[in-house]
Coordinates of C-alpha atoms in Angstrom, one line a residue:
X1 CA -0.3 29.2 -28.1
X2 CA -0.5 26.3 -25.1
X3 CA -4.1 24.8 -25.6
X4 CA -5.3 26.1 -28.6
X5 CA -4.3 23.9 -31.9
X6 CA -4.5 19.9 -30.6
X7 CA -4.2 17.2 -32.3
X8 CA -3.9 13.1 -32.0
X9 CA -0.9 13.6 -29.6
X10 CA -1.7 16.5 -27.3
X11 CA -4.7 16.8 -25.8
X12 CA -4.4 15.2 -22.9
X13 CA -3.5 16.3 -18.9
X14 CA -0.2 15.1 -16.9
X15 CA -1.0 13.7 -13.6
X16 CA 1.1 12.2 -10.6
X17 CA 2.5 9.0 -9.8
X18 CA -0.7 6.4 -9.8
X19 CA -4.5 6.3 -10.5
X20 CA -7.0 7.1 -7.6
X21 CA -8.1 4.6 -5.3
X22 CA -11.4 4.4 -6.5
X23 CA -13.7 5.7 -9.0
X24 CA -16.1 8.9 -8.4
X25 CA -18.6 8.9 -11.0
X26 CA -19.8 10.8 -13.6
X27 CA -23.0 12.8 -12.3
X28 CA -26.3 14.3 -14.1
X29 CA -24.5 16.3 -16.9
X30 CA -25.7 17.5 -20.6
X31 CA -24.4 16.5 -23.5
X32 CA -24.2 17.4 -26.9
X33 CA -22.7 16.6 -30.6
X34 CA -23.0 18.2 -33.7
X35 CA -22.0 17.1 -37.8
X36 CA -22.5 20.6 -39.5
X37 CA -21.8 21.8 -42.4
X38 CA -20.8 25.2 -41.2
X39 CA -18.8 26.2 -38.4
X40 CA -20.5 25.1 -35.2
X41 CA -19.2 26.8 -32.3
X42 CA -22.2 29.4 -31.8
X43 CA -25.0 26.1 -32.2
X44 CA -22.9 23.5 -29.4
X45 CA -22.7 27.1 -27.1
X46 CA -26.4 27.8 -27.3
X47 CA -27.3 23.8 -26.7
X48 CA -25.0 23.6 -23.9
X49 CA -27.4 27.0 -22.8
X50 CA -30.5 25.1 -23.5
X51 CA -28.9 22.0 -21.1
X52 CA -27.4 24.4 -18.0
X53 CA -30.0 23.0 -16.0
X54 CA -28.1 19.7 -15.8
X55 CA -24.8 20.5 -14.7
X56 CA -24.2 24.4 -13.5
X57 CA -20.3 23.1 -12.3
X58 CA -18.4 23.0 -15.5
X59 CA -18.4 23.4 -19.3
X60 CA -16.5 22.1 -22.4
X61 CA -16.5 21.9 -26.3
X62 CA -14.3 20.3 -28.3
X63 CA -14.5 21.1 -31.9
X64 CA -12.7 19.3 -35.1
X65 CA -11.5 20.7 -38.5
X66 CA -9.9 18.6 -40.6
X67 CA -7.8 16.6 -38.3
X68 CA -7.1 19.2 -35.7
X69 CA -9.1 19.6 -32.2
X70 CA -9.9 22.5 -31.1
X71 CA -10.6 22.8 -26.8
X72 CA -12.1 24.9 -24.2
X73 CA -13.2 23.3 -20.5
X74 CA -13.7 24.9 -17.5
X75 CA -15.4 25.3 -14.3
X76 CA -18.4 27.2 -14.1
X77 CA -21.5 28.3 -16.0
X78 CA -21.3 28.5 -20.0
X79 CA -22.3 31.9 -20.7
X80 CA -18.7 32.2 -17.8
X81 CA -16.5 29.4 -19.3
X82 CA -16.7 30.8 -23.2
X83 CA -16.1 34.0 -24.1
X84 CA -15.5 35.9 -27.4
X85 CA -11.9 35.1 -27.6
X86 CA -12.5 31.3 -26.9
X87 CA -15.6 31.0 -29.3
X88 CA -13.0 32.4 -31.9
X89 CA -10.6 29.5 -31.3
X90 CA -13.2 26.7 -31.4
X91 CA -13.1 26.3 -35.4
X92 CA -14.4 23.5 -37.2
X93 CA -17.9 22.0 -38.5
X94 CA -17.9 19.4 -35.9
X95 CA -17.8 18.8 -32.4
X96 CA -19.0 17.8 -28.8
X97 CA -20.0 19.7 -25.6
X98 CA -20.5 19.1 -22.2
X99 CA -22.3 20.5 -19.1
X100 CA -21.3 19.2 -15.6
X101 CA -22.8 19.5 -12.0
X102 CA -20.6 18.8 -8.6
X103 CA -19.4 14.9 -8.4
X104 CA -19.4 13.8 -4.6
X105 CA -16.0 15.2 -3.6
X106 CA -14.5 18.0 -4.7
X107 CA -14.5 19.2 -8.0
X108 CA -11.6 20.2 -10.3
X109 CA -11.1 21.5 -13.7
X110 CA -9.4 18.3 -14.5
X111 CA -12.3 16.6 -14.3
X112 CA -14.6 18.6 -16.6
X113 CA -15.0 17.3 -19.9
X114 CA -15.1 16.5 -22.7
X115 CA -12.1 14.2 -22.5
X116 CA -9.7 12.6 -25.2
X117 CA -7.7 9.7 -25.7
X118 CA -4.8 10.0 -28.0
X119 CA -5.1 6.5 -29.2
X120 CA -6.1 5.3 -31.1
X121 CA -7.5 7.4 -33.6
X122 CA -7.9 10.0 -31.2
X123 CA -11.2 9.7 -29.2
X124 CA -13.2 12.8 -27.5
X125 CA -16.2 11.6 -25.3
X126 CA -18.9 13.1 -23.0
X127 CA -20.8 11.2 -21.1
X128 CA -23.4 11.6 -18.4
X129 CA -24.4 8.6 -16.3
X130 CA -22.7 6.5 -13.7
X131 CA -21.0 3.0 -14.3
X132 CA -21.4 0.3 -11.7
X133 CA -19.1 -1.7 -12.4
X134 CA -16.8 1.1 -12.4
X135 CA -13.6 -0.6 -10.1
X136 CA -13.7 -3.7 -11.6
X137 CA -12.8 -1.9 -15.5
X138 CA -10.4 0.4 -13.9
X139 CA -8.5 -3.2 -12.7
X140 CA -8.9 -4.5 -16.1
X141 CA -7.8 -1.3 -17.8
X142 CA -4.6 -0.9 -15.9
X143 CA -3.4 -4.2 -15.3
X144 CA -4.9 -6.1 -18.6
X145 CA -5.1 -3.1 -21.1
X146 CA -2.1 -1.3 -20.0
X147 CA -4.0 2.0 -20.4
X148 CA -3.1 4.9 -18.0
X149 CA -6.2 6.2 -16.1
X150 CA -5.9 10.1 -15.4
X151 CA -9.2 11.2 -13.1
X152 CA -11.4 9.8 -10.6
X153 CA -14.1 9.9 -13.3
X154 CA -15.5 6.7 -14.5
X155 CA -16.0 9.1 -18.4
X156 CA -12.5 8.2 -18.7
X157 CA -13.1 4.9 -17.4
X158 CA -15.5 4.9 -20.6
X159 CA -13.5 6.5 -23.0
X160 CA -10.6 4.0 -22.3
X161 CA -12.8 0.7 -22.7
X162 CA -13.9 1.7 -26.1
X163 CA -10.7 3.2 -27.2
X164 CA -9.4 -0.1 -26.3
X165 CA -12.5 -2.2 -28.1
X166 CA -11.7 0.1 -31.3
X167 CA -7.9 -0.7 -30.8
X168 CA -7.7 -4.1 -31.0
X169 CA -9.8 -4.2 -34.3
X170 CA -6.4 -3.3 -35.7
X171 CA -6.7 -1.1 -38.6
X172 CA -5.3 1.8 -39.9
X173 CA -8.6 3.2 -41.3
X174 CA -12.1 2.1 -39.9
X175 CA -15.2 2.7 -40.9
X176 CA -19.2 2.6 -39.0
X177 CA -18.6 -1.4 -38.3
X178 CA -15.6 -1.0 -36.8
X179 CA -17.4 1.6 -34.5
X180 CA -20.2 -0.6 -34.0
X181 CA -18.3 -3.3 -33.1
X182 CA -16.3 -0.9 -30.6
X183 CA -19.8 0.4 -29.1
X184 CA -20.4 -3.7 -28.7
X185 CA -17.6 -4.3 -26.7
X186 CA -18.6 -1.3 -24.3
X187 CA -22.0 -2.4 -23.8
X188 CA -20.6 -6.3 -22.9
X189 CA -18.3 -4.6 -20.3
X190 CA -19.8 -1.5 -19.0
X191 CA -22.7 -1.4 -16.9
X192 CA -24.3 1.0 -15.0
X193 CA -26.4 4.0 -16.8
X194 CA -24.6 5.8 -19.5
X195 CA -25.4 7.8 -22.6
X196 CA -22.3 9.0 -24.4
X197 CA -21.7 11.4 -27.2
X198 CA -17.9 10.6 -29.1
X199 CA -16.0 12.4 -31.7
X200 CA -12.7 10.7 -33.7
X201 CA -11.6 13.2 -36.0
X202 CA -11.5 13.2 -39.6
X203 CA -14.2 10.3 -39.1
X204 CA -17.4 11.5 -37.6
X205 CA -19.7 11.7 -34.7
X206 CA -21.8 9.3 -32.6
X207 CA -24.0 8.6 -29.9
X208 CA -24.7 5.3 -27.7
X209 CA -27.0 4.5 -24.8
X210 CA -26.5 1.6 -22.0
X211 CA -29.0 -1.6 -22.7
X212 CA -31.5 -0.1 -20.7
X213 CA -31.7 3.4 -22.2
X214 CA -31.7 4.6 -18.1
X215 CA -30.0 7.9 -19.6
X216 CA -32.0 10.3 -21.9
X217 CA -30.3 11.0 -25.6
X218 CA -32.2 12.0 -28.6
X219 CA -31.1 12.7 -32.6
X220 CA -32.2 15.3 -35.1
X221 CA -31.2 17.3 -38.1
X222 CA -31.7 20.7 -39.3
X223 CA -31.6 21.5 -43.6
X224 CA -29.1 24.4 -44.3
X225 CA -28.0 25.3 -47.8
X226 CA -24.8 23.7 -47.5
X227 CA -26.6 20.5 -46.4
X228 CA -27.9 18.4 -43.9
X229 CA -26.7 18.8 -40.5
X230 CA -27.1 16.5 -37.6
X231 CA -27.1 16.7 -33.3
X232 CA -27.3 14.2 -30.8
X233 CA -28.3 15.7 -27.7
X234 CA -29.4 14.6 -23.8
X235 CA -32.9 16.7 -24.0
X236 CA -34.7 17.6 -27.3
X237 CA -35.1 20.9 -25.9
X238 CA -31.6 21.4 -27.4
X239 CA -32.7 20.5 -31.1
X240 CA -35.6 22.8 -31.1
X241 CA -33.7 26.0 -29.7
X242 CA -31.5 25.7 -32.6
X243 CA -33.6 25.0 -35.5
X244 CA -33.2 20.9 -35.2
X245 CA -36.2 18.7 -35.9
X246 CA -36.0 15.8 -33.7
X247 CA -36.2 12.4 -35.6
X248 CA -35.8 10.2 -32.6
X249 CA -34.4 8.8 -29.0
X250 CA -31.5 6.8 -29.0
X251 CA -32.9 3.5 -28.2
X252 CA -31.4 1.2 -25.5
X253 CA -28.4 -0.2 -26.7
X254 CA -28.7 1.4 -29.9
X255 CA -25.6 3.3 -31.3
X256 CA -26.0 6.7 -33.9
X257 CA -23.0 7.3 -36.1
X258 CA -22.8 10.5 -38.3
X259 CA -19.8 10.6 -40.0
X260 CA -18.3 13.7 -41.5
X261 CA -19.6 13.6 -45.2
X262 CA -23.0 13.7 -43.8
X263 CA -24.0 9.7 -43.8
X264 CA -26.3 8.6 -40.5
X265 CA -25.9 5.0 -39.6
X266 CA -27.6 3.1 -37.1
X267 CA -27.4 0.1 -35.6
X268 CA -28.4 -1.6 -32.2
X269 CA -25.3 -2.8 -30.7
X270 CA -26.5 -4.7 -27.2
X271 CA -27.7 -8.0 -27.1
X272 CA -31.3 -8.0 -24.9
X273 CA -31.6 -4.3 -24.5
X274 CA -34.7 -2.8 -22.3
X275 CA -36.0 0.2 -22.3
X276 CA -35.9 1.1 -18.5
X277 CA -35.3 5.1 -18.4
X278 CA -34.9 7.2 -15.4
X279 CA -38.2 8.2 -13.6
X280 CA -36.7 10.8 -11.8
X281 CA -35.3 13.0 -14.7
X282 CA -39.3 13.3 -15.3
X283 CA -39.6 13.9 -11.4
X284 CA -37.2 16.6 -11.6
X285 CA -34.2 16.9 -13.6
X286 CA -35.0 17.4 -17.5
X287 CA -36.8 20.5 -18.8
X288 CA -40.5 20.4 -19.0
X289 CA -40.5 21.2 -22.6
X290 CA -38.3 18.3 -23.5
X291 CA -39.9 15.2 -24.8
X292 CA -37.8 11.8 -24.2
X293 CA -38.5 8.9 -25.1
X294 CA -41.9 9.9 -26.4
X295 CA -43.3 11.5 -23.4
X296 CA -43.5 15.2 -22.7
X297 CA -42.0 16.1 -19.3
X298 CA -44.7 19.2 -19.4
X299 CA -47.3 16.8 -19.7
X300 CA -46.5 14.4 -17.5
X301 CA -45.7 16.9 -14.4
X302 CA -49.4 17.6 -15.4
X303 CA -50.8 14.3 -14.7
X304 CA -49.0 13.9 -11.7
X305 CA -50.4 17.0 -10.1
X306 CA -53.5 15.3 -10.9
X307 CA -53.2 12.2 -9.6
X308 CA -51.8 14.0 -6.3
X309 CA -55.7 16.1 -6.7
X310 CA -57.1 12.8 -6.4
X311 CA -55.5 10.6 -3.6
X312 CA -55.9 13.8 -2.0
X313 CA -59.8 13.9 -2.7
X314 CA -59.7 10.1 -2.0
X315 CA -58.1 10.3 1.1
X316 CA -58.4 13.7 3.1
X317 CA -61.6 14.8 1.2
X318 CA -62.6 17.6 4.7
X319 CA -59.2 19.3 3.8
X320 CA -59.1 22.8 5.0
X321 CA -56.4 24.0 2.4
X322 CA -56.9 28.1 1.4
X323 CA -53.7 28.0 -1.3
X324 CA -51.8 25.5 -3.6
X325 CA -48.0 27.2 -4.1
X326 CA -45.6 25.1 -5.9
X327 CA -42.2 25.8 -5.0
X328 CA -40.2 27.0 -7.9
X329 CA -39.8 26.4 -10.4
X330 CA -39.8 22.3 -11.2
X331 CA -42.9 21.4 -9.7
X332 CA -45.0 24.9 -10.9
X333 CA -46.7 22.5 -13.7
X334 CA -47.9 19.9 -10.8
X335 CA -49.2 22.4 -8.5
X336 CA -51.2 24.4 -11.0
X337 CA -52.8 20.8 -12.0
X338 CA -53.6 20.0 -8.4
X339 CA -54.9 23.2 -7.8
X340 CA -57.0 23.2 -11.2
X341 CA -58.9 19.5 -9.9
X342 CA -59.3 20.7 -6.3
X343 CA -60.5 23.8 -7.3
X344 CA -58.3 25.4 -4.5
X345 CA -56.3 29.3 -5.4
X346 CA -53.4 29.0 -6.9
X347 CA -50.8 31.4 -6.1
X348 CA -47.1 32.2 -6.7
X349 CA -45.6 32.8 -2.9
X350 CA -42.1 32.3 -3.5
X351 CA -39.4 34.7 -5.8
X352 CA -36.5 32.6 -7.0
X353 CA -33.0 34.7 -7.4
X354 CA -32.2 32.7 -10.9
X355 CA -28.3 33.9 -10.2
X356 CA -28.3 30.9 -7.6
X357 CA -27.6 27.3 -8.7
X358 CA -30.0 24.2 -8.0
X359 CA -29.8 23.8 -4.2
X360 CA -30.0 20.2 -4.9
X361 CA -26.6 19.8 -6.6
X362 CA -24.6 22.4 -4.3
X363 CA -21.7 20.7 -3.4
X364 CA -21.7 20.5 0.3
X365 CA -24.5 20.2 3.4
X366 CA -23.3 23.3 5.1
X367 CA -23.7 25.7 2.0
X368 CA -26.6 24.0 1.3
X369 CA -28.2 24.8 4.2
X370 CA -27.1 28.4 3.8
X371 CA -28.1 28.6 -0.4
X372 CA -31.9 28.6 0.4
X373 CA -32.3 31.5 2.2
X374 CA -30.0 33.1 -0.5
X375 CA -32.6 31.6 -3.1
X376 CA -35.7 31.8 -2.2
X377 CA -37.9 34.6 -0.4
X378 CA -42.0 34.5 0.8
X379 CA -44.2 37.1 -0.2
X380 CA -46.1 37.4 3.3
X381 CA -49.2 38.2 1.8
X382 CA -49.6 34.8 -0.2
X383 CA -49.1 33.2 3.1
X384 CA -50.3 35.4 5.8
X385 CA -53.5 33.3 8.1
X386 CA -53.9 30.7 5.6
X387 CA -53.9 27.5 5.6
X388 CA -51.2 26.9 2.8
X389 CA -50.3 23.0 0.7
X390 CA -47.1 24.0 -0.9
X391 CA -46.2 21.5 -3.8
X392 CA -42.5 20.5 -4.2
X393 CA -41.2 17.5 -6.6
X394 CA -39.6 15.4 -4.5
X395 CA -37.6 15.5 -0.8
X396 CA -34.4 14.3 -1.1
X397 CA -32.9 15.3 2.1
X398 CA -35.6 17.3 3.8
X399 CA -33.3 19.7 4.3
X400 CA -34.2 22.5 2.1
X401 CA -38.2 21.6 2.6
X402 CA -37.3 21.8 6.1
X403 CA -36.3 25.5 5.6
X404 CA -39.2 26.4 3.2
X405 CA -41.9 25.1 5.9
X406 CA -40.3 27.5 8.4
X407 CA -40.3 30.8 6.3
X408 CA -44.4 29.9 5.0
X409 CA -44.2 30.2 9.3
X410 CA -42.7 32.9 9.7
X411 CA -44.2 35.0 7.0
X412 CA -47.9 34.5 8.9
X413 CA -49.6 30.8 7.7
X414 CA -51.9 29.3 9.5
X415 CA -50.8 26.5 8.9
X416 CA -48.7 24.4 6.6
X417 CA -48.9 21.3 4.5
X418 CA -46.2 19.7 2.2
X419 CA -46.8 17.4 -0.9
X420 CA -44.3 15.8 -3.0
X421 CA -45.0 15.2 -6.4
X422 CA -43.0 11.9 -5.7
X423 CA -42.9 8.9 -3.2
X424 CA -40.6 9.1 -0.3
X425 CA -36.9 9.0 -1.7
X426 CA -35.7 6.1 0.3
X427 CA -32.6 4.5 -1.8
X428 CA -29.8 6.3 -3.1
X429 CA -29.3 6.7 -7.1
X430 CA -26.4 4.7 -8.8
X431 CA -27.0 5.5 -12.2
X432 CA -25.7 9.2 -12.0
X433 CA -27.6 10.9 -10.5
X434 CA -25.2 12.0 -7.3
X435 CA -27.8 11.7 -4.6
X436 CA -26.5 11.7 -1.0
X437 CA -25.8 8.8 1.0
X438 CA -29.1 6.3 2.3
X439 CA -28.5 7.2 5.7
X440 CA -29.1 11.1 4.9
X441 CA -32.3 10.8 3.3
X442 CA -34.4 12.0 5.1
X443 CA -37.0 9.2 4.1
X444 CA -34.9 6.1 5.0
X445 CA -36.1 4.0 7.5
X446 CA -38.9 6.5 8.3
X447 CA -42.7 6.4 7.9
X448 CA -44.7 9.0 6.6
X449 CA -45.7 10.5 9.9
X450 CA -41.8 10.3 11.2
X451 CA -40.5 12.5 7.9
X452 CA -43.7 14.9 8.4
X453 CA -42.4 15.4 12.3
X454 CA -39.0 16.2 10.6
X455 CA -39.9 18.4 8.6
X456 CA -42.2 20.5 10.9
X457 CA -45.4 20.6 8.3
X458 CA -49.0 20.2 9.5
X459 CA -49.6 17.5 7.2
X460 CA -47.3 15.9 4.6
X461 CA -48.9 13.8 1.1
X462 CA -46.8 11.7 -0.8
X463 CA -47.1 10.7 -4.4
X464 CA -47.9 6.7 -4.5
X465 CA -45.4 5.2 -7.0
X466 CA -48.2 3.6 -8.6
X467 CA -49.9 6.9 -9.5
X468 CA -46.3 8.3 -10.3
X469 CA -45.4 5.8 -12.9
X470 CA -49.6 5.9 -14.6
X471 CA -48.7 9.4 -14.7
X472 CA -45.4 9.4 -17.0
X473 CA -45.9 6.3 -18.6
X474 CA -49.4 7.6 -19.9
X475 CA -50.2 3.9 -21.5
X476 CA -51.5 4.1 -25.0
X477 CA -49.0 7.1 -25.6
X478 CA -45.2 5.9 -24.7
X479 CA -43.5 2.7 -25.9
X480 CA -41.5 2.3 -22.4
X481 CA -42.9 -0.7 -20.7
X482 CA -40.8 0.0 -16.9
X483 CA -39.1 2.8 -15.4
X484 CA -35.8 2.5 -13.4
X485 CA -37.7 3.9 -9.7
X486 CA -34.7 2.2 -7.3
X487 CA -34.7 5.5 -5.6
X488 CA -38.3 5.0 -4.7
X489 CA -38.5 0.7 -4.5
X490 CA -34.9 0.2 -4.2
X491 CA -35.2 -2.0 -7.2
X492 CA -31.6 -1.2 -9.5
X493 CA -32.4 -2.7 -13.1
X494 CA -29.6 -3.5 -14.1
X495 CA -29.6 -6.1 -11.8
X496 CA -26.0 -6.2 -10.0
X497 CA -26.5 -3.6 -7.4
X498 CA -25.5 -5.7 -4.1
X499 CA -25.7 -4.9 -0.4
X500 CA -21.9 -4.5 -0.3
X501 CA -22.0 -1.5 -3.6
X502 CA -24.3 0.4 -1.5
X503 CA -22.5 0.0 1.8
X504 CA -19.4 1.3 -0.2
X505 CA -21.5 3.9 -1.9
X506 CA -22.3 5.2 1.4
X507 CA -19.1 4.7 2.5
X508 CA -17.9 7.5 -0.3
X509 CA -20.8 9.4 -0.2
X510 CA -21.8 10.5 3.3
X511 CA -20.6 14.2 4.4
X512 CA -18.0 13.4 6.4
X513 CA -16.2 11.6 4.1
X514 CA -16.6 14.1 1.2
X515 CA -14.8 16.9 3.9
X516 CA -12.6 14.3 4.6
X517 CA -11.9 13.8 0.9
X518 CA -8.8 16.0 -0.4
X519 CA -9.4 18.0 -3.6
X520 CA -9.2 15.8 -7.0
X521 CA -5.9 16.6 -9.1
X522 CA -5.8 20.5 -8.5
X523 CA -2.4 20.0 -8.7
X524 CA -2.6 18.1 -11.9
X525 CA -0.9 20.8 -14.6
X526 CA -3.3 21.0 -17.4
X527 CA -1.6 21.9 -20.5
X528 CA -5.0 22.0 -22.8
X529 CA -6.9 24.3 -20.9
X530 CA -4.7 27.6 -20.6
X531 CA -6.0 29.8 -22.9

């Protein structure tokens, strides 16, 4: 049965002739990876569930028994990707899962994850983040590590450095300091934001985060009667939906091993990590009831719809506003809190169709432009002759803000404010999050006044960064000490973001060069993935 039994030699997918001319990235995905005691196909299929919202493009699990892998990947949602006869064929007490949204260009089933390496040992890895440093590895891999590169995604770029780091160790059996040393290696090479979950099989599972802990991954265990069991996961929201206690994040640079007799080993394997997570998976991307790195996304969407009540209070105090509506559903927590301190109605105006993905990560302007109309409609008599502030996160491109403005129009307001729950996104994201080119934000190289005359709102109020990092860094209650904002301040801290990495980033990521941009590998025959 092609793609069913796999084991250290065969889990891999032919390709032609040479290895793209440049690395894609690995966008916002989910991850997950489990050490049961039990089978654990049903637990890594409800996670992945529980982490949809971070990649609606593809799906994959990979699950071990004994020294056999076990795969399903492939594009679309989970609940599409796995079905009864698939669940049956994952077998095993371990594995790994993945969630994917669209990468810049076109996306292929290829490219889904997670991916493997059949030497040595046999490596599966998922990963979500972006490395920056990306073309200079794939030189090294190719040319100085003789490893064949297969995608355009820099996971494999990933996978290959630390299959290399664990190669040239040498042995025939390793152990969790072989692994750490491996996970070493990575973190002296790699940069860029990345948090990984990796499988070998017969060994165990583990877990590492890039220096600067940019990318969310937390730990936790359940008690069954067979045992302890164990996940590392990108949101905590995965633990709790199936019965895992969280015990902690994954500090920066810090590597979690579980290996298959139930052992947990830590160890921090970076030299100077900092913890420097992403402020805009609080913004917008994780699920307000996770809690990472300490802080609950619920709670701080909370204080940043208060701090937009007061800068509001502070600085447009004769405001004629009738309604707060938040557009749905990410910023619903911020609005209610603004609405709450200004003692202003707060009202639901908008219904979401939940059988449309996140217009944000639709691959593509021109379906972009069409998916909002196709995801959103106004309930007239929220809007009609009233003066209406509708609350969004953040404006990336304007484009979909743009859209919502005119239907609060043309449903009857009065008139029409916008806030943002954020500052101005002025500087595209490098850490992977696949954010459009600079040029085609709509806040880059515009004031305030200019993107409010763009968008066609009455009156526009940004969140100050200030207020915006006070609000998730709630001092007294987290541990992190800075946030990566380089969308906001265009300030990458990693430190080795240059002028010329962004003009190339632009270079790949504008729109006409992702139509120009043929479709990754769909010819690539994919032996793994046919049943």
């Amino acid at each position: 049965m092609a793609g069913m039994v796999l084991g250290y030699f065969c889990l891999f997918t032919f390709s032609c002739l040479r290895p793209p001319d440049s690395a894609r990235g690995n966008p916002m995905c989910g991850i997950v990876g489990i050490v049961g005691k039990s089978p654990i196909n049903q637990t890594l299929y409800d996670a992945l569930l529980m982490l949809q919202h971070r990649g609606q493009d593809a799906a994959g699990i990979v699950t071990c028994q004994g020294e056999r892998l076990f795969l399903r990947k492939d594009m679309g949602l989970v609940r599409d990707v796995f079905q009864a006869r698939h669940m049956i064929q994952l077998r095993g007490n371990n594995g790994v899962g993945h969630v994917r949204y669209p990468t810049a260009g076109a996306s292929s089933s290829a490219e889904s994850q997670p991916f493997y390496v059949n030497s040595p040992y046999g490596i599966v890895l998922a990963h979500n983040g972006n490395l920056t440093n990306a073309d200079e590895l794939k030189h090294d891999l190719i040319v100085d590590d003789l490893r064949h590169l297969n995608t355009e995604s820099d996971s494999e770029i990933l996978l290959n450095i630390f299959a290399h780091e664990l190669q040239i160790q040498g042995k025939l059996r390793i152990d969790e300091q072989d692994i750490f040393r491996a996970v070493a290696g990575v973190h002296r090479r790699c940069r860029g934001g990345y948090a990984a979950v990796t499988m070998i099989p017969g060994f165990g599972v583990f877990g590492f985060r890039d220096p600067h802990g940019i990318r969310p991954l937390v730990y936790g265990s359940r008690e069954t009667p067979e045992g302890t069991e164990y996940m590392i996961a990108s949101e905590s929201v995965a633990l709790n939906s199936t019965g895992f206690n969280l015990i902690a994040d994954v500090a920066p640079g810090e590597t979690v091993l579980i290996t298959f007799d139930g052992r947990l080993h830590t160890r921090r394997c970076a030299a100077q990590p900092v913890l420097s997570p992403c402020i805009f998976e609080f913004v917008y991307f994780a699920r307000p009831d996770s809690i990472m790195d300490n802080i609950s996304v619920h709670k701080a969407r909370s204080r940043m719809g208060m701090k937009m009540a007061a800068k509001i209070k502070r600085e447009w105090s004769d405001h004629d506003i009738d309604v707060v509506i938040p557009v749905p559903d990410t910023s619903r927590t911020a609005a209610l809190q603004l609405a709450n301190q200004l003692g202003i109605k707060y009202a639901e105006g908008f219904i979401k169709n939940r059988y449309i993905g996140r217009t944000f990560i639709m691959p593509g302007q021109k379906v972009r432009k069409k998916s909002v109309h196709q995801k959103l409609n106004a309930i007239d008599l929220e809007f009609r002759k009233k003066n209406v502030l509708l609350v969004d996160d953040s404006i990336v491109r304007g484009t979909t803000s743009r859209q919502i403005i005119q239907m609060a129009r043309d449903v009857g307001a009065r008139r029409v404010y916008f806030a943002s729950a954020a500052p101005p996104v002025r500087y595209p994201n490098v850490y992977g999050i696949d954010m459009p080119a600079a040029s085609e934000l709509i806040a880059s190289g515009r004031t305030e006044p200019e993107i409010a005359r763009e968008l066609g709102t009455d009156g526009l109020i940004f969140q100050d960064l200030e207020d915006l990092i006070e609000a998730v860094q709630k001092k007294g209650k987290s541990h992190v000490e800075r946030f990566d904002a380089s969308v906001f301040d265009g300030v990458y801290v990693t430190g080795d973001v240059t002028s010329e990495y962004l003009e190339t980033l632009e270079a790949r990521r504008n729109d006409g060069a992702k139509e120009q941009r043929p479709p990754s590998n769909e010819s690539a025959i994919d032996l793994h993935n046919n049943y």
